Tab-separated table of C-alpha atoms and ligand atoms in Angstrom:
chain	number	residue	atom	x	y	z
H	1	MET	CA	-92.363	61.259	-11.060
H	2	GLU	CA	-94.097	63.962	-13.098
H	3	ARG	CA	-92.834	66.556	-15.591
H	4	THR	CA	-94.199	70.000	-16.090
H	5	PHE	CA	-93.421	72.894	-18.461
H	6	VAL	CA	-92.434	76.169	-16.754
H	7	MET	CA	-91.684	79.563	-18.535
H	8	ILE	CA	-90.343	82.781	-16.979
H	9	LYS	CA	-92.071	85.318	-19.106
H	10	PRO	CA	-90.380	88.487	-20.588
H	11	ASP	CA	-91.365	90.721	-17.521
H	12	GLY	CA	-89.665	88.166	-15.220
H	13	VAL	CA	-86.552	88.436	-17.285
H	14	GLN	CA	-86.633	92.248	-17.695
H	15	ARG	CA	-87.189	92.593	-13.917
H	16	ARG	CA	-84.052	90.358	-13.179
H	17	LEU	CA	-86.198	87.854	-11.421
H	18	VAL	CA	-84.732	84.808	-13.064
H	19	GLY	CA	-82.655	83.741	-10.256
H	20	LYS	CA	-85.300	84.342	-7.516
H	21	ILE	CA	-87.913	82.446	-9.406
H	22	ILE	CA	-85.719	79.409	-10.227
H	23	GLU	CA	-84.654	79.448	-6.508
H	24	ARG	CA	-88.325	78.745	-5.509
H	25	PHE	CA	-88.411	75.644	-7.399
H	26	GLU	CA	-85.022	74.499	-6.219
H	27	GLN	CA	-85.853	75.080	-2.649
H	28	ALA	CA	-89.134	73.055	-3.083
H	29	GLY	CA	-87.116	69.995	-4.107
H	30	LEU	CA	-88.059	70.163	-7.862
H	31	LYS	CA	-85.412	69.041	-10.278
H	32	ILE	CA	-84.611	70.856	-13.519
H	33	VAL	CA	-84.443	68.519	-16.473
H	34	ALA	CA	-84.433	71.083	-19.357
H	35	MET	CA	-83.781	74.760	-19.642
H	36	LYS	CA	-83.163	77.383	-22.403
H	37	PHE	CA	-83.122	81.103	-22.703
H	38	MET	CA	-84.739	82.239	-26.023
H	39	ALA	CA	-86.835	84.594	-27.799
H	40	VAL	CA	-90.311	83.247	-28.577
H	41	PRO	CA	-91.071	82.998	-32.327
H	42	MET	CA	-94.641	84.353	-33.245
H	43	GLU	CA	-95.714	80.838	-34.342
H	44	LEU	CA	-94.629	79.265	-31.024
H	45	ALA	CA	-96.431	81.814	-29.036
H	46	GLU	CA	-99.629	81.337	-31.047
H	47	ARG	CA	-99.474	77.583	-30.700
H	48	HIS	CA	-98.689	77.824	-26.927
H	49	TYR	CA	-101.690	80.066	-26.297
H	50	GLU	CA	-103.938	78.429	-28.803
H	51	VAL	CA	-106.651	77.829	-26.192
H	52	HIS	CA	-106.975	81.567	-25.569
H	53	LYS	CA	-107.417	82.527	-29.245
H	54	GLY	CA	-110.587	84.773	-29.478
H	55	LYS	CA	-110.475	85.976	-25.883
H	56	PRO	CA	-110.219	89.745	-25.296
H	57	PHE	CA	-106.750	89.481	-23.948
H	58	TYR	CA	-105.258	87.318	-26.606
H	59	GLU	CA	-103.689	89.854	-28.828
H	60	GLY	CA	-102.078	91.571	-25.878
H	61	LEU	CA	-100.890	88.229	-24.522
H	62	ILE	CA	-99.138	87.259	-27.756
H	63	LYS	CA	-97.529	90.749	-27.838
H	64	TYR	CA	-96.380	90.332	-24.152
H	65	ILE	CA	-94.913	86.830	-24.615
H	66	THR	CA	-93.078	87.790	-27.758
H	67	SER	CA	-91.727	91.182	-26.452
H	68	GLY	CA	-88.544	89.822	-25.035
H	69	PRO	CA	-86.640	86.678	-24.185
H	70	VAL	CA	-88.068	84.007	-21.771
H	71	VAL	CA	-86.575	81.140	-19.788
H	72	ALA	CA	-88.246	77.899	-20.847
H	73	MET	CA	-87.796	74.886	-18.485
H	74	VAL	CA	-89.056	71.483	-17.723
H	75	MET	CA	-89.272	70.612	-13.914
H	76	GLU	CA	-89.558	67.074	-12.543
H	77	GLY	CA	-90.853	65.798	-9.220
H	78	GLU	CA	-93.555	63.946	-7.403
H	79	ASN	CA	-96.851	65.608	-8.223
H	80	ALA	CA	-94.808	68.329	-10.035
H	81	ILE	CA	-97.711	69.818	-12.175
H	82	GLU	CA	-99.867	70.759	-9.051
H	83	ARG	CA	-96.795	71.524	-6.940
H	84	VAL	CA	-95.549	74.043	-9.550
H	85	ARG	CA	-98.891	75.645	-9.967
H	86	THR	CA	-99.196	76.094	-6.253
H	87	LEU	CA	-95.715	77.705	-5.995
H	88	VAL	CA	-96.606	79.935	-8.967
H	89	GLY	CA	-99.895	81.252	-7.405
H	90	THR	CA	-103.222	82.107	-9.076
H	91	THR	CA	-103.389	83.858	-12.498
H	92	ASP	CA	-104.250	87.250	-11.158
H	93	PRO	CA	-101.422	88.493	-8.863
H	94	GLN	CA	-103.866	90.666	-6.946
H	95	LYS	CA	-105.451	87.462	-5.752
H	96	ALA	CA	-102.329	85.358	-5.405
H	97	ALA	CA	-101.315	84.299	-1.922
H	98	PRO	CA	-98.240	85.864	-0.345
H	99	GLY	CA	-95.431	83.335	-0.668
H	100	THR	CA	-96.346	82.459	-4.136
H	101	ILE	CA	-94.193	83.860	-7.043
H	102	ARG	CA	-97.055	85.874	-8.528
H	103	GLY	CA	-98.190	86.934	-5.095
H	104	ASP	CA	-94.693	88.089	-4.115
H	105	PHE	CA	-93.428	89.616	-7.350
H	106	CYS	CA	-96.390	90.773	-9.455
H	107	GLN	CA	-99.110	93.370	-9.491
H	108	HIS	CA	-101.148	92.750	-12.699
H	109	ILE	CA	-102.877	89.882	-14.436
H	110	GLY	CA	-101.314	90.951	-17.704
H	111	ARG	CA	-97.714	90.897	-16.263
H	112	ASN	CA	-97.671	87.845	-14.022
H	113	ALA	CA	-94.014	86.788	-14.627
H	114	ILE	CA	-94.419	83.089	-15.072
H	115	HIS	CA	-96.241	80.346	-16.880
H	116	ALA	CA	-96.795	76.682	-15.648
H	117	SER	CA	-98.845	73.845	-17.251
H	118	ASP	CA	-102.150	73.302	-15.705
H	119	GLY	CA	-102.627	69.553	-16.060
H	120	LYS	CA	-101.195	66.239	-17.263
H	121	GLU	CA	-102.258	66.571	-20.918
H	122	THR	CA	-101.227	70.337	-21.183
H	123	ALA	CA	-97.832	69.432	-19.504
H	124	GLU	CA	-97.159	66.807	-22.100
H	125	LYS	CA	-98.219	68.985	-25.074
H	126	GLU	CA	-96.228	71.968	-23.838
H	127	ILE	CA	-93.056	70.041	-23.134
H	128	ALA	CA	-93.140	68.562	-26.689
H	129	LEU	CA	-93.878	72.001	-28.142
H	130	TRP	CA	-91.031	73.815	-26.516
H	131	PHE	CA	-88.395	71.001	-26.130
H	132	GLY	CA	-86.978	68.227	-28.469
H	133	ASP	CA	-86.291	64.907	-26.701
H	134	ASP	CA	-82.572	65.497	-26.997
H	135	GLU	CA	-82.995	68.771	-24.866
H	136	ILE	CA	-84.373	66.953	-21.859
H	137	VAL	CA	-81.702	65.502	-19.641
H	138	ASP	CA	-82.296	62.251	-17.665
H	139	TYR	CA	-79.925	62.271	-14.577
H	140	ASN	CA	-79.818	61.309	-10.957
H	141	MET	CA	-80.065	64.125	-8.341
H	142	ASP	CA	-77.676	63.329	-5.546
H	143	ASP	CA	-80.024	64.528	-2.794
H	144	GLU	CA	-83.019	62.542	-3.889
H	145	LYS	CA	-82.771	60.054	-0.951
H	146	TRP	CA	-83.083	63.107	1.327
H	147	VAL	CA	-85.842	64.705	-0.603
H	148	TYR	CA	-88.064	61.726	-0.939
H	149	GLU	CA	-88.754	59.020	1.640
X	1	LIG	P1	-102.426	80.769	-16.173
X	1	LIG	O1	-101.199	81.392	-16.764
X	1	LIG	O2	-102.501	80.971	-14.665
X	1	LIG	O3	-102.671	79.315	-16.557
X	1	LIG	P2	-104.599	81.391	-18.062
X	1	LIG	O4	-105.977	81.587	-17.674
X	1	LIG	O5	-104.298	80.146	-18.731
X	1	LIG	O6	-103.714	81.551	-16.708
X	1	LIG	O7	-104.093	82.505	-18.986
X	1	LIG	C1	-102.878	82.554	-19.552
X	1	LIG	C2	-102.182	83.881	-19.532
X	1	LIG	O8	-103.013	84.899	-20.206
X	1	LIG	C3	-102.105	84.426	-18.003
X	1	LIG	O9	-101.011	83.941	-17.358
X	1	LIG	C4	-101.890	85.859	-18.223
X	1	LIG	O10	-100.600	86.226	-18.691
X	1	LIG	C5	-102.840	86.099	-19.393
X	1	LIG	N1	-104.251	86.640	-19.029
X	1	LIG	C6	-105.264	85.816	-18.567
X	1	LIG	N2	-106.337	86.528	-18.346
X	1	LIG	C7	-106.032	87.861	-18.527
X	1	LIG	C8	-106.638	89.082	-18.489
X	1	LIG	O11	-107.751	89.119	-18.043
X	1	LIG	N3	-105.987	90.179	-18.865
X	1	LIG	C9	-104.758	90.179	-19.420
X	1	LIG	N4	-103.987	88.946	-19.487
X	1	LIG	C10	-104.628	87.858	-19.036
X	2	LIG	MG1	-102.999	78.452	-18.345
């Protein structure tokens, strides 16, 4: 089982898409193991998007992500990192496939509603950045024997 960090960005919250977005992951058989609704402190935003520092969209990105509350989550499942990225769709919603979250709900690369970790190392780093160990819940999902062979 793999874990990945997922965040519904401020536009997702403001556009009342929280329920619809979470539903996609539940439908796909992913398991929520952590979740919180929060404003993003500037320092956390800067650390989260550290790799983009210096890029032309960086300042706007930090402004965007700190502009309103977000929903931060950890999802668990087989191959969860790649699975979640597939469900989310490509960065630019104009190029995102229909059926993906960004493809179905968004129009612009600067307002793409959701973040998901892009690899094993990033997932580990982001989960530790956003959640304390005591905020991640280990539990058995009752339908697991029907979701996995
Ligand atoms: P990702 O979210 O699909 O992993 P990244 O390339 O890691 O995409 O970029 C992080 C975030 O920065 C994007 O989700 C998007 O919000 C923002 N971003 C990336 N490129 C642009 C751009 O060209 N204009 C505006 N915002 C951008
Ligand atoms: Mg990224």
